[in-house]
GROMACS .gro file of C-alpha atoms in nm:
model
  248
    1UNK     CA    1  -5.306  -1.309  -0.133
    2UNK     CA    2  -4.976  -1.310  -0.291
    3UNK     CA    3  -4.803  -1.578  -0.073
    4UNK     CA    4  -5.101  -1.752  -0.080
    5UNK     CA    5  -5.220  -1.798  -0.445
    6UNK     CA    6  -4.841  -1.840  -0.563
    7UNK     CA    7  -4.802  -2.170  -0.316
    8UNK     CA    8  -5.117  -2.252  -0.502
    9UNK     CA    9  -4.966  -2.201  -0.863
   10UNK     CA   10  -4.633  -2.415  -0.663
   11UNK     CA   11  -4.876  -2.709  -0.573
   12UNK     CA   12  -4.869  -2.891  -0.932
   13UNK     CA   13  -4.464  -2.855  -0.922
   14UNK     CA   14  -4.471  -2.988  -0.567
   15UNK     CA   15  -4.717  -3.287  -0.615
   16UNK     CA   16  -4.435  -3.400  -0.911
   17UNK     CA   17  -4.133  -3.347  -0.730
   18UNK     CA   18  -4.248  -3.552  -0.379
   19UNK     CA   19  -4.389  -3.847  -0.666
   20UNK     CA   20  -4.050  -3.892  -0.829
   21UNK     CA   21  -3.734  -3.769  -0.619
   22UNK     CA   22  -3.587  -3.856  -0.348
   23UNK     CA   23  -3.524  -3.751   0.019
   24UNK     CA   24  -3.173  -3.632  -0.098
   25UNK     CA   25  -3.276  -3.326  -0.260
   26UNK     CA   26  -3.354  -3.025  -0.020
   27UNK     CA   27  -3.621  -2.798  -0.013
   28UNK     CA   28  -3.632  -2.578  -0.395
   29UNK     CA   29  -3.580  -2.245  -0.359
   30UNK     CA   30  -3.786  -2.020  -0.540
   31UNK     CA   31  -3.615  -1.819  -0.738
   32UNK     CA   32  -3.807  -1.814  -1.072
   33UNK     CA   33  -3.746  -1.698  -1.360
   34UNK     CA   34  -3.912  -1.740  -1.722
   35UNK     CA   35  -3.885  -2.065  -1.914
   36UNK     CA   36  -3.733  -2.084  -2.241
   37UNK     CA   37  -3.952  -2.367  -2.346
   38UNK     CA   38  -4.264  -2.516  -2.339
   39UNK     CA   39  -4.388  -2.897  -2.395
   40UNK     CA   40  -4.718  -2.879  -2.182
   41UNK     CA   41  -5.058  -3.064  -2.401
   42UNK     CA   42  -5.339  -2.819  -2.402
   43UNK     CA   43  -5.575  -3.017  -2.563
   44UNK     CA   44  -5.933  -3.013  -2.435
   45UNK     CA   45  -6.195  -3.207  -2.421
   46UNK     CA   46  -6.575  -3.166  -2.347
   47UNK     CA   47  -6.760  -2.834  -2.481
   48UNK     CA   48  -6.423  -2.670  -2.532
   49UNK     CA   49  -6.492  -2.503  -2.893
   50UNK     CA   50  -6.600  -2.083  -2.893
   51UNK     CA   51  -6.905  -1.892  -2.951
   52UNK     CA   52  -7.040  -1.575  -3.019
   53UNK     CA   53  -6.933  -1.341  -2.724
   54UNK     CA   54  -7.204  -1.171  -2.548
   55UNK     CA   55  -7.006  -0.908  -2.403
   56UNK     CA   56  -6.624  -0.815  -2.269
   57UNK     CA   57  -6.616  -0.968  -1.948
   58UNK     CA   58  -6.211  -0.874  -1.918
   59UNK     CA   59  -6.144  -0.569  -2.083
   60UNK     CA   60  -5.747  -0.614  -2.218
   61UNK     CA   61  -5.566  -0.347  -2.274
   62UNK     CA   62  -5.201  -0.206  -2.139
   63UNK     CA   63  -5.222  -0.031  -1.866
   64UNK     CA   64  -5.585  -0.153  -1.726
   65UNK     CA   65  -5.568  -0.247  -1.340
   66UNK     CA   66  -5.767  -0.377  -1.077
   67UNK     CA   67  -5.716  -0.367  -0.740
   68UNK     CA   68  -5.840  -0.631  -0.473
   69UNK     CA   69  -5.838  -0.655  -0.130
   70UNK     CA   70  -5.868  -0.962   0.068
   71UNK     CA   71  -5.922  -0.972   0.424
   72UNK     CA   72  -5.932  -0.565   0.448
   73UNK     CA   73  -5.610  -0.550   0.291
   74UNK     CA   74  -5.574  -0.428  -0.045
   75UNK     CA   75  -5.313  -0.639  -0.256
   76UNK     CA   76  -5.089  -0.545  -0.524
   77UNK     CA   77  -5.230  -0.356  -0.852
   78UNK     CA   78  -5.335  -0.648  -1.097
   79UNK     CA   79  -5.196  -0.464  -1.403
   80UNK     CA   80  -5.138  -0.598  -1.744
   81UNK     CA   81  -4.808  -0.438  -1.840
   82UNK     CA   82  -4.790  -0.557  -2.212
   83UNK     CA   83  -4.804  -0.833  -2.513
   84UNK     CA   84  -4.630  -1.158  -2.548
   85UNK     CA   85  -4.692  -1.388  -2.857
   86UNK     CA   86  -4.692  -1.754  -2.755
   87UNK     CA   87  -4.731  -2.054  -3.004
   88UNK     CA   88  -4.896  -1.759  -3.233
   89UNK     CA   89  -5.116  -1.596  -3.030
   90UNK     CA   90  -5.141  -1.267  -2.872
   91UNK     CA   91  -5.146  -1.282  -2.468
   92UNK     CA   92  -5.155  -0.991  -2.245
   93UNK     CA   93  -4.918  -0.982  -1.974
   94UNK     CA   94  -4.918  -0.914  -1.583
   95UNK     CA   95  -4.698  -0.810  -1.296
   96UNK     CA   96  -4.918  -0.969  -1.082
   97UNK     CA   97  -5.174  -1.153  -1.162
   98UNK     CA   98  -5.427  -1.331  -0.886
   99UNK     CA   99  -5.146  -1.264  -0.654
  100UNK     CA  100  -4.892  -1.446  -0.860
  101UNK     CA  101  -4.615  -1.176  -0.919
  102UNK     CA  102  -4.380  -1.157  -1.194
  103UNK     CA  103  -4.162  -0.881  -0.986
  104UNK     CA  104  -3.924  -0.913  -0.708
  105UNK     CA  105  -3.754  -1.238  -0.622
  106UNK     CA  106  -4.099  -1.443  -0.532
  107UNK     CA  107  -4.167  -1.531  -0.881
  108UNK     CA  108  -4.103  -1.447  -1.224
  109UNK     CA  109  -4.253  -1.689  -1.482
  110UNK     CA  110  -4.511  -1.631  -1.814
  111UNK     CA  111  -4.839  -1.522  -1.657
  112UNK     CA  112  -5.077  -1.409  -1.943
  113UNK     CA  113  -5.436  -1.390  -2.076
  114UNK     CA  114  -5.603  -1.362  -2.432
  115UNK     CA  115  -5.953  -1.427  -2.501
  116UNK     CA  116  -6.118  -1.550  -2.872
  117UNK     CA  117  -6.454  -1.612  -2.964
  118UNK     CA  118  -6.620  -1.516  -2.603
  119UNK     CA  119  -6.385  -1.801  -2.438
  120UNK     CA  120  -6.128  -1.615  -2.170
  121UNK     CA  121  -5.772  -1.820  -2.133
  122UNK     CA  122  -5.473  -1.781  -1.836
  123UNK     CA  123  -5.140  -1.920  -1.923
  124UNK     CA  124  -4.919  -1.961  -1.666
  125UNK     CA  125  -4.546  -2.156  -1.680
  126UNK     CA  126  -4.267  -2.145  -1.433
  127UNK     CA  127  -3.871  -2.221  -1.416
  128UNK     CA  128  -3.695  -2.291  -1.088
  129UNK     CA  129  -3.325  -2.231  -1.126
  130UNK     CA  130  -3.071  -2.484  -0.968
  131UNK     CA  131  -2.995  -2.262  -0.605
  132UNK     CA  132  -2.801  -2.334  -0.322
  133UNK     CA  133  -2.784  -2.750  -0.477
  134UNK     CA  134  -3.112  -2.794  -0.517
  135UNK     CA  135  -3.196  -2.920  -0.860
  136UNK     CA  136  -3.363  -2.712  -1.095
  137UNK     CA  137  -3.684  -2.747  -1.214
  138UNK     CA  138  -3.896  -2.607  -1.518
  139UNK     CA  139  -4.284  -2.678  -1.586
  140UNK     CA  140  -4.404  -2.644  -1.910
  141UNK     CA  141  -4.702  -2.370  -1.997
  142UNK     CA  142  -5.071  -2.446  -1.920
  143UNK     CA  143  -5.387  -2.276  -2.069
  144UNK     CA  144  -5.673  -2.270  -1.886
  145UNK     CA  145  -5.995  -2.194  -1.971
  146UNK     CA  146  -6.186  -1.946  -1.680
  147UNK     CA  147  -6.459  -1.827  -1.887
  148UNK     CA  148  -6.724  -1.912  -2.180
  149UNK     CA  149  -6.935  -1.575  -2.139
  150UNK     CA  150  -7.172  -1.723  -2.411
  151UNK     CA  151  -7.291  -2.029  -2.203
  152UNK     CA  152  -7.633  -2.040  -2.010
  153UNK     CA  153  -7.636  -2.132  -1.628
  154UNK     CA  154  -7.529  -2.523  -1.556
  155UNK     CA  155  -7.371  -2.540  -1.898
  156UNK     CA  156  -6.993  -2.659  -1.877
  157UNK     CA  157  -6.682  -2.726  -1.993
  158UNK     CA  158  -6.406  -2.948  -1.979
  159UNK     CA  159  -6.005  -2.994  -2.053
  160UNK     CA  160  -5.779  -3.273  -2.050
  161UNK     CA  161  -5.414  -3.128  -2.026
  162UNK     CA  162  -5.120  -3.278  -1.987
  163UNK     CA  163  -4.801  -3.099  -1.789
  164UNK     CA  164  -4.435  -3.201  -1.829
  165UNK     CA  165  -4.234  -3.136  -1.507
  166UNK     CA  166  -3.840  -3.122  -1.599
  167UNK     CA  167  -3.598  -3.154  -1.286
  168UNK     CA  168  -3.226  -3.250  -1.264
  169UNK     CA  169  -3.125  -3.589  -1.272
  170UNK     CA  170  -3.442  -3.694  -1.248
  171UNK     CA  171  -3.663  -3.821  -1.570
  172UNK     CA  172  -3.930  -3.597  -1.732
  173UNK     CA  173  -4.243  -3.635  -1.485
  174UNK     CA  174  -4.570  -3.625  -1.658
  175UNK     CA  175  -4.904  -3.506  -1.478
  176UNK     CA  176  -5.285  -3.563  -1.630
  177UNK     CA  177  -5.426  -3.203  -1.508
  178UNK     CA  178  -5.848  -3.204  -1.519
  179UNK     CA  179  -6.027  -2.890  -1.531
  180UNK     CA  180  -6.403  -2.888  -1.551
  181UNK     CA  181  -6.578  -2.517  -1.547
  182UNK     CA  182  -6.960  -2.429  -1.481
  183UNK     CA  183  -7.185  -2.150  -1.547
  184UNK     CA  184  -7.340  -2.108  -1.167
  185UNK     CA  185  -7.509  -1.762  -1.273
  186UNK     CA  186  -7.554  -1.506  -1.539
  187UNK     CA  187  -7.684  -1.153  -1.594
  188UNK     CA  188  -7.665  -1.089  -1.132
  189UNK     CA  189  -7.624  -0.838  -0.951
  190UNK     CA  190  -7.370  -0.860  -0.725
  191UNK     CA  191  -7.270  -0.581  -0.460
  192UNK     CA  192  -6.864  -0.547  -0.370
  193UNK     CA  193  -6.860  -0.317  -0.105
  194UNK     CA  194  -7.002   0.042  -0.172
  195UNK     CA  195  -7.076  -0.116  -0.589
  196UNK     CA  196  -7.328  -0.262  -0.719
  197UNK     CA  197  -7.201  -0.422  -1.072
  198UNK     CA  198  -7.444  -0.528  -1.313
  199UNK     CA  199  -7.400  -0.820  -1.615
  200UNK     CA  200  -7.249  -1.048  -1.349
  201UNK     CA  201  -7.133  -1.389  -1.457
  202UNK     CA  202  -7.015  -1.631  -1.184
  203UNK     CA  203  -6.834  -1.952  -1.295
  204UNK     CA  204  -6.682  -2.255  -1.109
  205UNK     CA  205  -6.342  -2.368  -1.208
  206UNK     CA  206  -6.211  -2.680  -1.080
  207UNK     CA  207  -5.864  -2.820  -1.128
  208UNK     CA  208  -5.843  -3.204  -1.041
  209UNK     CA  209  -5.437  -3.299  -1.047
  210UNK     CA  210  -5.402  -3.662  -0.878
  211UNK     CA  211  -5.680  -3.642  -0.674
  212UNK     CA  212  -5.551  -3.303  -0.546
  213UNK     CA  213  -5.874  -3.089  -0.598
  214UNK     CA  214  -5.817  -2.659  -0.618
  215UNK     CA  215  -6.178  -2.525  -0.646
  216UNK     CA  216  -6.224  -2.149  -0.770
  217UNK     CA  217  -6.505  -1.910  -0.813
  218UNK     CA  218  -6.486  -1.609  -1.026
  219UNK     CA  219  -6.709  -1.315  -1.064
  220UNK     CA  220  -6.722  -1.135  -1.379
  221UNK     CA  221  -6.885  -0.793  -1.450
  222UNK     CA  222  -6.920  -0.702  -1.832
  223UNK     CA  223  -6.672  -0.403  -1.929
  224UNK     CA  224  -6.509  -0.453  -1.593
  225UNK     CA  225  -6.339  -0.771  -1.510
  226UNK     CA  226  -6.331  -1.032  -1.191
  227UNK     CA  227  -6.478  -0.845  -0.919
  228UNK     CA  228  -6.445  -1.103  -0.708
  229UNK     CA  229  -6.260  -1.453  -0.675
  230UNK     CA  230  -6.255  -1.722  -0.445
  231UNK     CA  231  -6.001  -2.010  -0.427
  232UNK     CA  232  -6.036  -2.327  -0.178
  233UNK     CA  233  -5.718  -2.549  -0.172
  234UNK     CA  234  -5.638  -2.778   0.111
  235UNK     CA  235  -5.869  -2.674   0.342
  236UNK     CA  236  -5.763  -2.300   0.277
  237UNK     CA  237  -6.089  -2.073   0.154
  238UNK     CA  238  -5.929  -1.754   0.054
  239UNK     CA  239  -6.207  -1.490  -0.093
  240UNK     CA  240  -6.090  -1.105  -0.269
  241UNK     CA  241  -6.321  -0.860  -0.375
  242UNK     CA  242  -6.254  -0.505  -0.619
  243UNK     CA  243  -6.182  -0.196  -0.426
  244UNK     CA  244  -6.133  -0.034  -0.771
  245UNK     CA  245  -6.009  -0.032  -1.110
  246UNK     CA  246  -5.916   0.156  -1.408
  247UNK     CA  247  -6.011   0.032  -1.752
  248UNK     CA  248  -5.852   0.248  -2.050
   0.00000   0.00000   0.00000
């Protein structure tokens, strides 16, 4: 899972760098670390405004964890670890976070949630240091939205962002990111191995970047969290399910 969802997080740096360098630069290595600036355009579009929550469908506090396991393995503890004010709001931090890491020498980067008014944000931003002669490359912070626990089945949402990809001698590369989520159920039942969970919501989140399409499913129990999430990329279907969790 980690290998796997952080090549996905990679894909939106890669799709820039093969549109605007050229076959003189080598392969990046990546060796992250966090960015000391932003510049990505967060603006939405579409039924983007809040609501009246119906419930806490990601309980945030330090210390909470889940644990997933994907193909009978169980991954790394999903932990949030602390808080991080960004453009003045409150965002709670992860080592690892849908099996991006923040620890070791994979990746490092700003991986956060916050939620306001029933609507459920991830933030995400990375910085690729110049190693070995490859140039260096920094992408600027986007916020997306994974959850309006407030909206009835088929109801939707939509953003319009705009991501600023920054890599040596080459000009600022600009990328039109599309994200358009959907209610597909509310109020299930949804058994994860030996559990049953109850106050399930299950939303579609797709992220449209070129034409590149990254299709994911979450699963949301109230007072618990994702139970479950699916991600299909490339022809890749990758599903994890909770094996357990500990909400303080």
């Amino acid at each position: 899972m980690k290998k796997q969802s952080f090549l996905v997080y990679l894909f939106l740096v890669f799709i820039a760098f093969n549109s605007s360098c050229s076959d003189e630069f080598e392969p990046v290595d990546p060796a992250i670390q966090i960015p000391s600036n932003g510049g990505g355009n967060n603006g939405g579009g579409g039924n983007n405004g809040g609501g009246v929550s119906t419930g806490d469908y990601w309980p945030m506090t330090v210390n909470n964890q889940w644990v997933f396991s994907q193909s009978g393995v169980n991954q790394a503890p999903m932990k949030i670890i602390g808080t991080e004010q960004y453009n003045g709001k409150a965002y709670y931090t992860y080592d690892n976070l849908f099996g991006i890491s923040t620890a070791g020498d994979q990746f490092e980067g700003i991986i956060a949630t916050r939620k306001e008014n029933g609507v459920y944000y991830y933030l995400a931003a990375i910085n690729i240091p110049s190693v070995g002669g490859n140039p260096s490359i920094s992408v600027s912070p986007l916020e997306i939205i994974v959850l309006k626990d407030f909206l009835e089945v088929n109801e939707t949402w939509t953003q319009s962002l705009t991501q600023t990809t920054t890599i040596t001698g080459v000009p600022p590369i600009t990328t039109e990111v599309n994200i358009t989520g959907k209610v597909l159920e509310r109020d299930a039942n949804l058994e994860v191995g030996s559990t049953t969970f109850e106050n399930v919501i299950k939303v579609e989140v797709i992220q449209n970047t070129q034409g590149q399409v990254n299709t994911n499913y979450y699963w949301f129990a109230k007072d618990v969290g994702v139970i479950k999430y699916q991600n299909i990329i490339q022809g890749t279907n990758t599903t994890s399910e909770l094996v357990s969790y500990t909400i303080n």
